[in-house]
mmCIF file of C-alpha atoms and ligand atoms in Angstrom:
data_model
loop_
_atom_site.group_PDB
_atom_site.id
_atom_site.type_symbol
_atom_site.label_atom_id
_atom_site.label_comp_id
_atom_site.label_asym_id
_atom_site.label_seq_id
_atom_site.Cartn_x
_atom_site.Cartn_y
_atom_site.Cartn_z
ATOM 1 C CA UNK X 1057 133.208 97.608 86.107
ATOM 2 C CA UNK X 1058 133.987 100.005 88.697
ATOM 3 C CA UNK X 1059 131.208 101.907 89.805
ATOM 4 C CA UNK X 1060 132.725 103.795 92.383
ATOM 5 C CA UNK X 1061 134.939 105.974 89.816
ATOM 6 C CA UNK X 1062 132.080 108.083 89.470
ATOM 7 C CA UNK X 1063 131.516 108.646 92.665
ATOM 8 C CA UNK X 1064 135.255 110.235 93.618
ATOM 9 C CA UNK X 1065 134.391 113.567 93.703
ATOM 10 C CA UNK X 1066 131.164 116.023 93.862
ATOM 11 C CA UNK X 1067 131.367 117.550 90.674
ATOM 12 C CA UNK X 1068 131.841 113.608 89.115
ATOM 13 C CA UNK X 1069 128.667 112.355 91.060
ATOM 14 C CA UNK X 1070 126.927 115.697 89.539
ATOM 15 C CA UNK X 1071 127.696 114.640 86.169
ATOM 16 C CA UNK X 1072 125.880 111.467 86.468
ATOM 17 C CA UNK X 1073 123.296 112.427 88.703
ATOM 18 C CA UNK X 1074 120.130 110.775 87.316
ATOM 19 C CA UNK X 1075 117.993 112.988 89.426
ATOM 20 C CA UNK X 1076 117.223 116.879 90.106
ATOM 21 C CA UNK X 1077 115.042 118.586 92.786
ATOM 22 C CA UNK X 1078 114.631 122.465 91.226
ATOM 23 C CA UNK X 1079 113.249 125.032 92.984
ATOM 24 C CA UNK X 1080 110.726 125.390 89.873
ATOM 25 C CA UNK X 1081 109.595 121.663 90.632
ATOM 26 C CA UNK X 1082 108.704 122.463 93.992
ATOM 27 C CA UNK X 1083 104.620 123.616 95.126
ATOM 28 C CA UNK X 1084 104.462 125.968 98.315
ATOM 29 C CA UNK X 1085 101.036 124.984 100.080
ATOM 30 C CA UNK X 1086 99.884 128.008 102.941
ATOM 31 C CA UNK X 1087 97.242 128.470 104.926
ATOM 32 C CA UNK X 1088 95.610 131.882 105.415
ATOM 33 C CA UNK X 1089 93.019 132.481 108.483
ATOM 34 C CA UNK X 1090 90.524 134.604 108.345
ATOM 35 C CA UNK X 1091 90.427 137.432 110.505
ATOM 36 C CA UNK X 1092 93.982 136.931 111.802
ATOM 37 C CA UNK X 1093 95.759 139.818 112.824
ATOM 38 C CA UNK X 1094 99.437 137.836 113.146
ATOM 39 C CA UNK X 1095 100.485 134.455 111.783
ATOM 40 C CA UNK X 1096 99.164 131.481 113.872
ATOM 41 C CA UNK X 1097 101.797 128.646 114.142
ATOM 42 C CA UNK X 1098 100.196 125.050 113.653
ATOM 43 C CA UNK X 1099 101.966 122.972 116.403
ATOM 44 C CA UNK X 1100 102.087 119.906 114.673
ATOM 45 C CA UNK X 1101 103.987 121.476 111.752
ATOM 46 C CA UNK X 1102 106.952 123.496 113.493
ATOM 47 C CA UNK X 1103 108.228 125.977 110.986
ATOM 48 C CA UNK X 1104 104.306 126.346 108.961
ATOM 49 C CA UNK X 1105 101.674 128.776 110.605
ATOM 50 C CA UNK X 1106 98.395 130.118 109.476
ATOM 51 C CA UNK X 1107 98.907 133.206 107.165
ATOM 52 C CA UNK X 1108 97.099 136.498 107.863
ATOM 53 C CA UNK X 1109 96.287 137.945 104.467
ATOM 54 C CA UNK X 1110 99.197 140.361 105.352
ATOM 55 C CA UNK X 1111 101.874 137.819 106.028
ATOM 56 C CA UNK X 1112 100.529 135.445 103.270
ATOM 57 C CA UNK X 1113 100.923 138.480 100.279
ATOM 58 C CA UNK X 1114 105.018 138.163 101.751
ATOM 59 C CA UNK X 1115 105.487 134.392 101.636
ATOM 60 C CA UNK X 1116 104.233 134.896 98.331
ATOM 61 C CA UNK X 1117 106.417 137.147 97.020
ATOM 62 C CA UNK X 1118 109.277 135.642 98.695
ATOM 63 C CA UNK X 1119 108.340 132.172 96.913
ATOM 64 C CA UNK X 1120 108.413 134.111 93.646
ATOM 65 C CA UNK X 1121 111.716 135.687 94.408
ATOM 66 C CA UNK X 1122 112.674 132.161 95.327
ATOM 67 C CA UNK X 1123 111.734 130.864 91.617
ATOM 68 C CA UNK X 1124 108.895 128.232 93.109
ATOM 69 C CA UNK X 1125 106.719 126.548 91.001
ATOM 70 C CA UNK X 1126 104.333 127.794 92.455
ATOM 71 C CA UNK X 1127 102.193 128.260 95.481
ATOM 72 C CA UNK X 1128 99.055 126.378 96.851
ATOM 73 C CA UNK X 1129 96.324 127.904 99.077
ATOM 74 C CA UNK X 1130 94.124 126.773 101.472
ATOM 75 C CA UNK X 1131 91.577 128.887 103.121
ATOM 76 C CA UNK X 1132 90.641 128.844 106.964
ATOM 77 C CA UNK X 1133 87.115 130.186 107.556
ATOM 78 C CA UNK X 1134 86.350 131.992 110.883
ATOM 79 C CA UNK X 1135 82.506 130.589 110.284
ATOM 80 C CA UNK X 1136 81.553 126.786 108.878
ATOM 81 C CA UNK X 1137 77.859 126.097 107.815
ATOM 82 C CA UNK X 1138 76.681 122.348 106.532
ATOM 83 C CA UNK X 1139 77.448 123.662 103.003
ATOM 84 C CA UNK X 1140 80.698 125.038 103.324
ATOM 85 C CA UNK X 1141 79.020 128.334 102.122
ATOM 86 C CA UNK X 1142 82.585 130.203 102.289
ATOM 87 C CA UNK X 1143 84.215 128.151 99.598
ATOM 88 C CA UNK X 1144 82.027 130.157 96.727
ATOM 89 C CA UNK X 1145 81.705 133.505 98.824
ATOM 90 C CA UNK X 1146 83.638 135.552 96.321
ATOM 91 C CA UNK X 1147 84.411 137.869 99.825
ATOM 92 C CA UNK X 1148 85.420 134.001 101.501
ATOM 93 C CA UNK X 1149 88.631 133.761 102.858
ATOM 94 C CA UNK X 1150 90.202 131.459 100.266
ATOM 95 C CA UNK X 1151 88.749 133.927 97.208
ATOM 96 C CA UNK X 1152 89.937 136.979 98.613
ATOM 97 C CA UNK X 1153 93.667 135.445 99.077
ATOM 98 C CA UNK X 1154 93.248 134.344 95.739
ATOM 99 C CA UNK X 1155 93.252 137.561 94.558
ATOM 100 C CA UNK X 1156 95.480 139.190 97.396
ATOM 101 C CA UNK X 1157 98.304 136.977 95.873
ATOM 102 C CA UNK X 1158 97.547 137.002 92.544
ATOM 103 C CA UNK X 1159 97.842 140.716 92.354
ATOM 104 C CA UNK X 1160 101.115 140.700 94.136
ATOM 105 C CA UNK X 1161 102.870 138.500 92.033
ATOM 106 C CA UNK X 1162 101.134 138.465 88.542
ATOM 107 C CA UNK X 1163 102.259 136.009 86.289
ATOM 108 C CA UNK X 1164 105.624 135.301 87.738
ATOM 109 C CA UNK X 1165 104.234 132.858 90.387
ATOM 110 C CA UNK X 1166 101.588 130.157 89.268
ATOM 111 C CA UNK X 1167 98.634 131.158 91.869
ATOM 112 C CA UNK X 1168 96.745 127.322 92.574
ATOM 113 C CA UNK X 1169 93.909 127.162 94.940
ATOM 114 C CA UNK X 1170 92.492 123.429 96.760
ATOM 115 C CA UNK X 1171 88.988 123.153 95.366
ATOM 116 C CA UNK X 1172 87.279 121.366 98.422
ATOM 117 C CA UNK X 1173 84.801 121.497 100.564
ATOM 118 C CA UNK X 1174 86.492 120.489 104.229
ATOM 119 C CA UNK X 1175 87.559 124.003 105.083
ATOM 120 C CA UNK X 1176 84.356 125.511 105.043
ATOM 121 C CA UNK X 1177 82.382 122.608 106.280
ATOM 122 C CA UNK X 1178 81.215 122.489 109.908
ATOM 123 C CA UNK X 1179 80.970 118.501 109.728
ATOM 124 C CA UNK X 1180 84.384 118.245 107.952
ATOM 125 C CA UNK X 1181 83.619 116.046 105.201
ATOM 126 C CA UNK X 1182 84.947 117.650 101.292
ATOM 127 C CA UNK X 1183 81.041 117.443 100.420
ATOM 128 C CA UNK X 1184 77.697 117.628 101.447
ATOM 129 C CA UNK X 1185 75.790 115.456 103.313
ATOM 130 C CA UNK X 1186 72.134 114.033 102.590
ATOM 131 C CA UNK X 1187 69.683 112.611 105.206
ATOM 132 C CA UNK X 1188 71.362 110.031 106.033
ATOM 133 C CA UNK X 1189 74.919 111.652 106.610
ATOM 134 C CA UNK X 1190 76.505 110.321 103.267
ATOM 135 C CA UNK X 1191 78.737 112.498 101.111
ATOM 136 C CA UNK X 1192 76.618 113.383 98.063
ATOM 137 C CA UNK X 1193 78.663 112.702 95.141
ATOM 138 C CA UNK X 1194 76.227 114.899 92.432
ATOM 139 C CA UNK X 1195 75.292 117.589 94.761
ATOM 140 C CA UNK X 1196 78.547 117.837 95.969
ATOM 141 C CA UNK X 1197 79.398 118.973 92.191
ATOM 142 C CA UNK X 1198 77.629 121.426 92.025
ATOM 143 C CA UNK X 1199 79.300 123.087 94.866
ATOM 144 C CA UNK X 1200 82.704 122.600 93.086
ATOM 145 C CA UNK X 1201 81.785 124.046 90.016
ATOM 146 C CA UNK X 1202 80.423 127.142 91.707
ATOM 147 C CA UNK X 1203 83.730 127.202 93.556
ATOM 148 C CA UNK X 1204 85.524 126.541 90.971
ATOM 149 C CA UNK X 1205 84.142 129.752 89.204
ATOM 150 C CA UNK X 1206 84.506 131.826 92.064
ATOM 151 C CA UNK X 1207 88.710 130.579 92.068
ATOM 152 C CA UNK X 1208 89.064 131.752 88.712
ATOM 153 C CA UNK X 1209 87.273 134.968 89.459
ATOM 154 C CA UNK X 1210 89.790 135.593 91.678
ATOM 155 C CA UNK X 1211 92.657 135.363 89.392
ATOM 156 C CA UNK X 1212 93.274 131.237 89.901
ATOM 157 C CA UNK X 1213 95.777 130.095 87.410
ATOM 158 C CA UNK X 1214 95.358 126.459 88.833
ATOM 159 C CA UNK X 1215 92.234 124.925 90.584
ATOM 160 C CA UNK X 1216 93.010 121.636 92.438
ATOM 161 C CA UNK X 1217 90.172 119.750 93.335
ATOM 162 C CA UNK X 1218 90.845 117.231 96.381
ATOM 163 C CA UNK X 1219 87.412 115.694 97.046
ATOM 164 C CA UNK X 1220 87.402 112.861 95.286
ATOM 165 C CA UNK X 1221 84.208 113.086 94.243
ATOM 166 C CA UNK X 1222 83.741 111.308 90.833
ATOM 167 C CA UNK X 1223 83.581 113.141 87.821
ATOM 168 C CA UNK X 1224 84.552 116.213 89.544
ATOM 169 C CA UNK X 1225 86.641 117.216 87.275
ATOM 170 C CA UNK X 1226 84.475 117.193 83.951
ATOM 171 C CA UNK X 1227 82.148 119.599 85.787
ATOM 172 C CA UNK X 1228 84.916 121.535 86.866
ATOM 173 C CA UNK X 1229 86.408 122.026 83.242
ATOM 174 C CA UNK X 1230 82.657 122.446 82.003
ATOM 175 C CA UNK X 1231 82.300 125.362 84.237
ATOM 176 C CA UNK X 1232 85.445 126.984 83.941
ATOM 177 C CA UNK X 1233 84.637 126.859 80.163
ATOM 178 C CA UNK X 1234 81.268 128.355 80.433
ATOM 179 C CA UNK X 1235 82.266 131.265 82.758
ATOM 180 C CA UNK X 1236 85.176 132.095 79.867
ATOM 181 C CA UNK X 1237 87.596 130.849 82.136
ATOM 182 C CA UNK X 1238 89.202 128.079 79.582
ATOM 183 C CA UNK X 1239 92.489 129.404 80.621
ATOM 184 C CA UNK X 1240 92.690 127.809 84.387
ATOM 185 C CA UNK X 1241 94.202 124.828 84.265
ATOM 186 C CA UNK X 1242 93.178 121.862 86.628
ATOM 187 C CA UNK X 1243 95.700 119.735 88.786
ATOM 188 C CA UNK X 1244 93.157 117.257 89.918
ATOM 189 C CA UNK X 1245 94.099 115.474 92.946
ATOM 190 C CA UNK X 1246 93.393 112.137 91.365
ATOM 191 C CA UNK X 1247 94.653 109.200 93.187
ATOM 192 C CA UNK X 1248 94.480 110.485 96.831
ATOM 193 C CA UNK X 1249 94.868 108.175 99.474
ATOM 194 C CA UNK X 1250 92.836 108.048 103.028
ATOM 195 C CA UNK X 1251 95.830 108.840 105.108
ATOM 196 C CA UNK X 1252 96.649 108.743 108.872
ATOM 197 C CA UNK X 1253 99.504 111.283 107.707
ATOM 198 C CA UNK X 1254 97.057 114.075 107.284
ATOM 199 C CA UNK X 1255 97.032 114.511 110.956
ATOM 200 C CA UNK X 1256 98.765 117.988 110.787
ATOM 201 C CA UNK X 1257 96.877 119.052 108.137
ATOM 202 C CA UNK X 1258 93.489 118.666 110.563
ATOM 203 C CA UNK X 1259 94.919 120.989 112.899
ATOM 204 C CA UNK X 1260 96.379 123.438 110.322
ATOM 205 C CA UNK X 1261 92.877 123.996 109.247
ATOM 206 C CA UNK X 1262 90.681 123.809 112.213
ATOM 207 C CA UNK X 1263 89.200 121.007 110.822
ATOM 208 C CA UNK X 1264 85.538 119.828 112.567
ATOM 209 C CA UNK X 1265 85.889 115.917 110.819
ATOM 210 C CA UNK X 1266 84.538 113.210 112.986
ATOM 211 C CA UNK X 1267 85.175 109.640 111.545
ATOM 212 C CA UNK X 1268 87.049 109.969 107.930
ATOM 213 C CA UNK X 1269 87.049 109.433 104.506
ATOM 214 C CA UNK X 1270 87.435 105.878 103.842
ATOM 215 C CA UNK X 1271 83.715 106.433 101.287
ATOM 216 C CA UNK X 1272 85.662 108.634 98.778
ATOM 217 C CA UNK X 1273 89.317 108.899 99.433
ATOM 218 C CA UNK X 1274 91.468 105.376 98.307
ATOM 219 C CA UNK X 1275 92.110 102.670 100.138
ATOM 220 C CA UNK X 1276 95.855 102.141 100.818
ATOM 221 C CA UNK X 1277 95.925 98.606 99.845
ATOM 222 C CA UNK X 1278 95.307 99.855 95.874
ATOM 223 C CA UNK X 1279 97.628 100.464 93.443
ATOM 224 C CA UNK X 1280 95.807 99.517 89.893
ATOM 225 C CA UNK X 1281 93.006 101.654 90.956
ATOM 226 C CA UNK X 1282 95.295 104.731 91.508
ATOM 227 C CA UNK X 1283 95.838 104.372 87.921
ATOM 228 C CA UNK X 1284 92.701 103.943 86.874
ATOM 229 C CA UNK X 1285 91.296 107.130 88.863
ATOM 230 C CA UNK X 1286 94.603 109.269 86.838
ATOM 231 C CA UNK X 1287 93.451 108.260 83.796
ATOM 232 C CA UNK X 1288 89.897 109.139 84.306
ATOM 233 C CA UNK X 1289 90.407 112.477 85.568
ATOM 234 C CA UNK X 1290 93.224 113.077 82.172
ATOM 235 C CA UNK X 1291 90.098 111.763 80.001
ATOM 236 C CA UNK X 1292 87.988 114.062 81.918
ATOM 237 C CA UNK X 1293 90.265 116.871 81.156
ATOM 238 C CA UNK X 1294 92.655 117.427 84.030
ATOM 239 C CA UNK X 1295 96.256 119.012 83.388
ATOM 240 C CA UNK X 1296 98.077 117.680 85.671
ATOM 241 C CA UNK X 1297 97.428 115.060 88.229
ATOM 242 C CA UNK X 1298 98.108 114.109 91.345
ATOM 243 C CA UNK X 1299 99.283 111.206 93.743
ATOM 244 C CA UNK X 1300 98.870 111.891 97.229
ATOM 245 C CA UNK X 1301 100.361 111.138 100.028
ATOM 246 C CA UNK X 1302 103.503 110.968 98.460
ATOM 247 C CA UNK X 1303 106.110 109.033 100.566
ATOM 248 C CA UNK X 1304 103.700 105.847 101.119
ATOM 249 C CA UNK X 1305 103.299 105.885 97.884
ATOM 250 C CA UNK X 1306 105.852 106.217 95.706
ATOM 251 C CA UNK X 1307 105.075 103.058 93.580
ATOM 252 C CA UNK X 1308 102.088 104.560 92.418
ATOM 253 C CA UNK X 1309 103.571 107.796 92.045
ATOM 254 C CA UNK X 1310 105.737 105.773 89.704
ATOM 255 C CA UNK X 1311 103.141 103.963 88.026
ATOM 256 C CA UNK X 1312 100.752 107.168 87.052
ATOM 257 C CA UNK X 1313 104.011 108.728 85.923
ATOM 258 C CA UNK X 1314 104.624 105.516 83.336
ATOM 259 C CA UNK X 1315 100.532 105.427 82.879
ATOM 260 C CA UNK X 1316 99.596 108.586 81.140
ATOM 261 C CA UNK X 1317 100.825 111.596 79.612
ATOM 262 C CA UNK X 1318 100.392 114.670 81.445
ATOM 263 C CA UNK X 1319 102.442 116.355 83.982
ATOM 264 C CA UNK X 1320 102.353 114.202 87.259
ATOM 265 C CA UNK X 1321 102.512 115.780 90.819
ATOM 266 C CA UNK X 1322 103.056 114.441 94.154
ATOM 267 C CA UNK X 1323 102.293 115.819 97.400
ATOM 268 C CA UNK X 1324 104.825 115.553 100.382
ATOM 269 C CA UNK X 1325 102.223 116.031 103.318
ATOM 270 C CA UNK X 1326 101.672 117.519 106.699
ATOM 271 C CA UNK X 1327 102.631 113.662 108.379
ATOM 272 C CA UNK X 1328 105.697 113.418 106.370
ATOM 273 C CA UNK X 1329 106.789 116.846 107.513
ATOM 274 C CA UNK X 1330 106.167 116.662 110.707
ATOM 275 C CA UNK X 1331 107.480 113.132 111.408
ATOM 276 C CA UNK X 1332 110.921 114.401 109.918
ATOM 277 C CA UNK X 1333 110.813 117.575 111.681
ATOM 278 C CA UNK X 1334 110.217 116.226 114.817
ATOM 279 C CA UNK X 1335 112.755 113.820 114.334
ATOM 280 C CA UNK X 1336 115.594 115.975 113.632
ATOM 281 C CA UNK X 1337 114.271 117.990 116.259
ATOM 282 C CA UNK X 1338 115.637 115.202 118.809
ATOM 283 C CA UNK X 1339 118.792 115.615 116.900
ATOM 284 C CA UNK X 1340 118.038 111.872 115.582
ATOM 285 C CA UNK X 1341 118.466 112.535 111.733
ATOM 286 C CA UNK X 1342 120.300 115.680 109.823
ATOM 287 C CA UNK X 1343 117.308 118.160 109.087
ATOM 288 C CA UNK X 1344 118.349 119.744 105.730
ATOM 289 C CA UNK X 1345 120.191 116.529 104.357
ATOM 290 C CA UNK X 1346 116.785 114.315 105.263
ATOM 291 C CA UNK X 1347 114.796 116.830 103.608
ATOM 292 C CA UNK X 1348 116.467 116.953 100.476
ATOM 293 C CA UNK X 1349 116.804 113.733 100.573
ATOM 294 C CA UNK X 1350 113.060 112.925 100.490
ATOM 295 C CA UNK X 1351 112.774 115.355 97.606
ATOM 296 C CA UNK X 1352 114.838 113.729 95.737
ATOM 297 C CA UNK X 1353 112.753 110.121 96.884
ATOM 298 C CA UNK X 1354 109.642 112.278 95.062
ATOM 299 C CA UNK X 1355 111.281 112.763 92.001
ATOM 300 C CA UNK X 1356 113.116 110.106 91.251
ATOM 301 C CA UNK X 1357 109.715 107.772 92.206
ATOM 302 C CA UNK X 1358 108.461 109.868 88.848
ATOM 303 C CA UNK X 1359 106.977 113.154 90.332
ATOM 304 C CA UNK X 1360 107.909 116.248 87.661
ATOM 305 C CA UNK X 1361 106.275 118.805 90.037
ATOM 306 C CA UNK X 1362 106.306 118.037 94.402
ATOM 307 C CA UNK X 1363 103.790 119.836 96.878
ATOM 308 C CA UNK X 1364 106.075 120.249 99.970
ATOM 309 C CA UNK X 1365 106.147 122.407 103.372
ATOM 310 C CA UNK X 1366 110.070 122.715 102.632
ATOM 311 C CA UNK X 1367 109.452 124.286 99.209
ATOM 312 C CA UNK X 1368 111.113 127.817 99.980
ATOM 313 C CA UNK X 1369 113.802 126.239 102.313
ATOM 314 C CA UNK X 1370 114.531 123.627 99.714
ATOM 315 C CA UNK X 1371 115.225 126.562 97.266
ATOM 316 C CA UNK X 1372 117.592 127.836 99.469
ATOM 317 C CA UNK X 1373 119.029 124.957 99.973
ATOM 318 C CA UNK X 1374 119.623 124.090 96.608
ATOM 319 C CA UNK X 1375 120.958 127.827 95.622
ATOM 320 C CA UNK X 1376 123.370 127.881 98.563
HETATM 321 C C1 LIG P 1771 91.417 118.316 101.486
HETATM 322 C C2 LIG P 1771 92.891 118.238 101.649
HETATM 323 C C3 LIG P 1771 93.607 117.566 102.656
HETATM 324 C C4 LIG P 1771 94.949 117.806 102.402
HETATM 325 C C5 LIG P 1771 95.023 118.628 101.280
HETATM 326 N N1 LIG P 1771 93.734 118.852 100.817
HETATM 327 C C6 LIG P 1771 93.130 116.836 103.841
HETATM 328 C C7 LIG P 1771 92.339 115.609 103.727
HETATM 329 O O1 LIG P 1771 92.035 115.128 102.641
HETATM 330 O O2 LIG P 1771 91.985 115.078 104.775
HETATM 331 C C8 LIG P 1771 96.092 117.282 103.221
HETATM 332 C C9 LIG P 1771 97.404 117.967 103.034
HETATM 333 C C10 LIG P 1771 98.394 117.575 104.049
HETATM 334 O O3 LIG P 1771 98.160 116.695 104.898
HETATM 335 O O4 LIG P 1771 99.490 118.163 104.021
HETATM 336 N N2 LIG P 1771 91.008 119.638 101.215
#
């Protein structure tokens, strides 16, 4: 055997290519301020910025133009309160982009929207707090299924709750289905990990958090229990599911893919961009070659649909 025969020429390492990174794989998350008048960049992300409602309605039609997968909002509130009162404001800034974008493109660009709490909270945490400064799993619940209503009010094709509250996702479904909205599917964030790589993502949305979320997000050290929390969230009704962060991770990412039968979905986050960017910033790796690279990581690792910063330039990439 001679392996390298197939690896002569492009077109023979095409043929036997095991892998493919598509722009319809690929999940644009934004970020849209509130009361922005021009985009805000996030320095810890060069290349991403805060949308105003304006700019956001572009990248949106540019990522349908592009033939995304779709696109993935998150909403930055000029006000917090203790109970994230914006997230089910059907005027809040994440609802009104909701619509915004799903009138511009229609059906021709899946419209998703993060159902959590961390946004709009003044504390930070992705739920509410009782006396004693705990996240309240049940009350937190009935937040999400109020926002959940208010997403698909807006013209939500996706809702992707992030919280990792338990059982948020059988009261999500429950109230989509009782506000007539059986049609929104749910990509549940299932087996998300507390990550130091979420760094960027902080500053991208002004977060408030103090401490973290070691009491609902995973521990790193699991990889059995990644599977378990997919599989409850499929038997609770999710869609799709999701492993998150994705490059720390790929061996679950792998094992939910093996584990159940759903669409799986992994999410290339704010750390992993901006370690890469910043590294081919110091001209230490190739930008575009390291970024489709790591795509490519994603999918092979078992991820049919990838949440990444690079979606649109990926698409170019891959047309060019
Ligand atoms: C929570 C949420 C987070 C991210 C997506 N949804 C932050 C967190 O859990 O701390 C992180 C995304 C990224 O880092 O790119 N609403």
């Amino acid at each position: 055997m001679r392996p390298r025969r197939l690896r002569r020429t492009p077109a023979l390492r095409e043929l036997v290519a095991e892998t493919s990174v598509r722009p319809r794989q690929l999940v644009l998350p934004v970020f849209v301020r509130e009361g922005a008048t021009q985009p805000v960049p996030i320095s810890s992300m060069p290349g991403v910025v805060q949308h105003t409602r304006d700019s956001l309605r572009s990248a949106a039609v540019e990522a349908a133009e592009l033939g995304l997968g779709g696109i993935m909002l998150f909403g930055v509130p000029e006000a917090k309160d203790a109970t994230g009162s914006g997230a089910v404001d059907p005027a809040g800034i994440l609802n009104v982009a909701i619509a915004d974008v799903a009138a511009e493109v229609g059906d021709a660009l899946p419209v998703m929207a993060d159902l959590c709490l961390d946004e709009f909270t003044d504390h930070g945490h992705c739920g509410l707090l009782d006396p004693h400064g705990r996240v309240d799993n049940d009350a937190t619940l009935e937040v999400y299924a109020e926002m959940a209503r208010a997403q698909a009010a807006a013209g939500a094709d996706v809702v992707g709750p992030s919280g990792m509250m338990d059982g948020q996702v059988a009261v999500i479904r429950a109230a989509l289905d009782g506000a007539g909205a059986s049609d929104v599917a749910i990509l549940a964030y299932s087996a998300k990990y507390a990550s130091a790589f979420y760094g960027p993502f902080r500053e991208a949305v002004d977060s408030s958090l103090v401490g973290d979320r070691r009491t609902y997000q995973q521990d790193g050290a699991n990889a059995v229990e990644g599977v378990r929390e997919a599989l409850l969230d499929v038997a609770q009704g999710a869609d799709m599911v999701m492993v998150k962060p994705a490059l720390a991770y790929l061996d679950v990412v792998r094992r939910v893919r093996d584990a159940v039968d759903v669409p799986v979905a992994a999410y290339n986050i704010s750390g992993e961009y901006a370690m890469l960017e910043a590294a081919a910033a110091h001209g230490w790796i190739d930008r575009e070659a390291a970024i489709l690279e790591t795509l490519t990581s994603i999918r092979r690792a078992g991820a049919d649909v990838v949440l990444t910063y690079w979606a649109a330039e990926a698409a170019r990439l891959l047309r060019a």
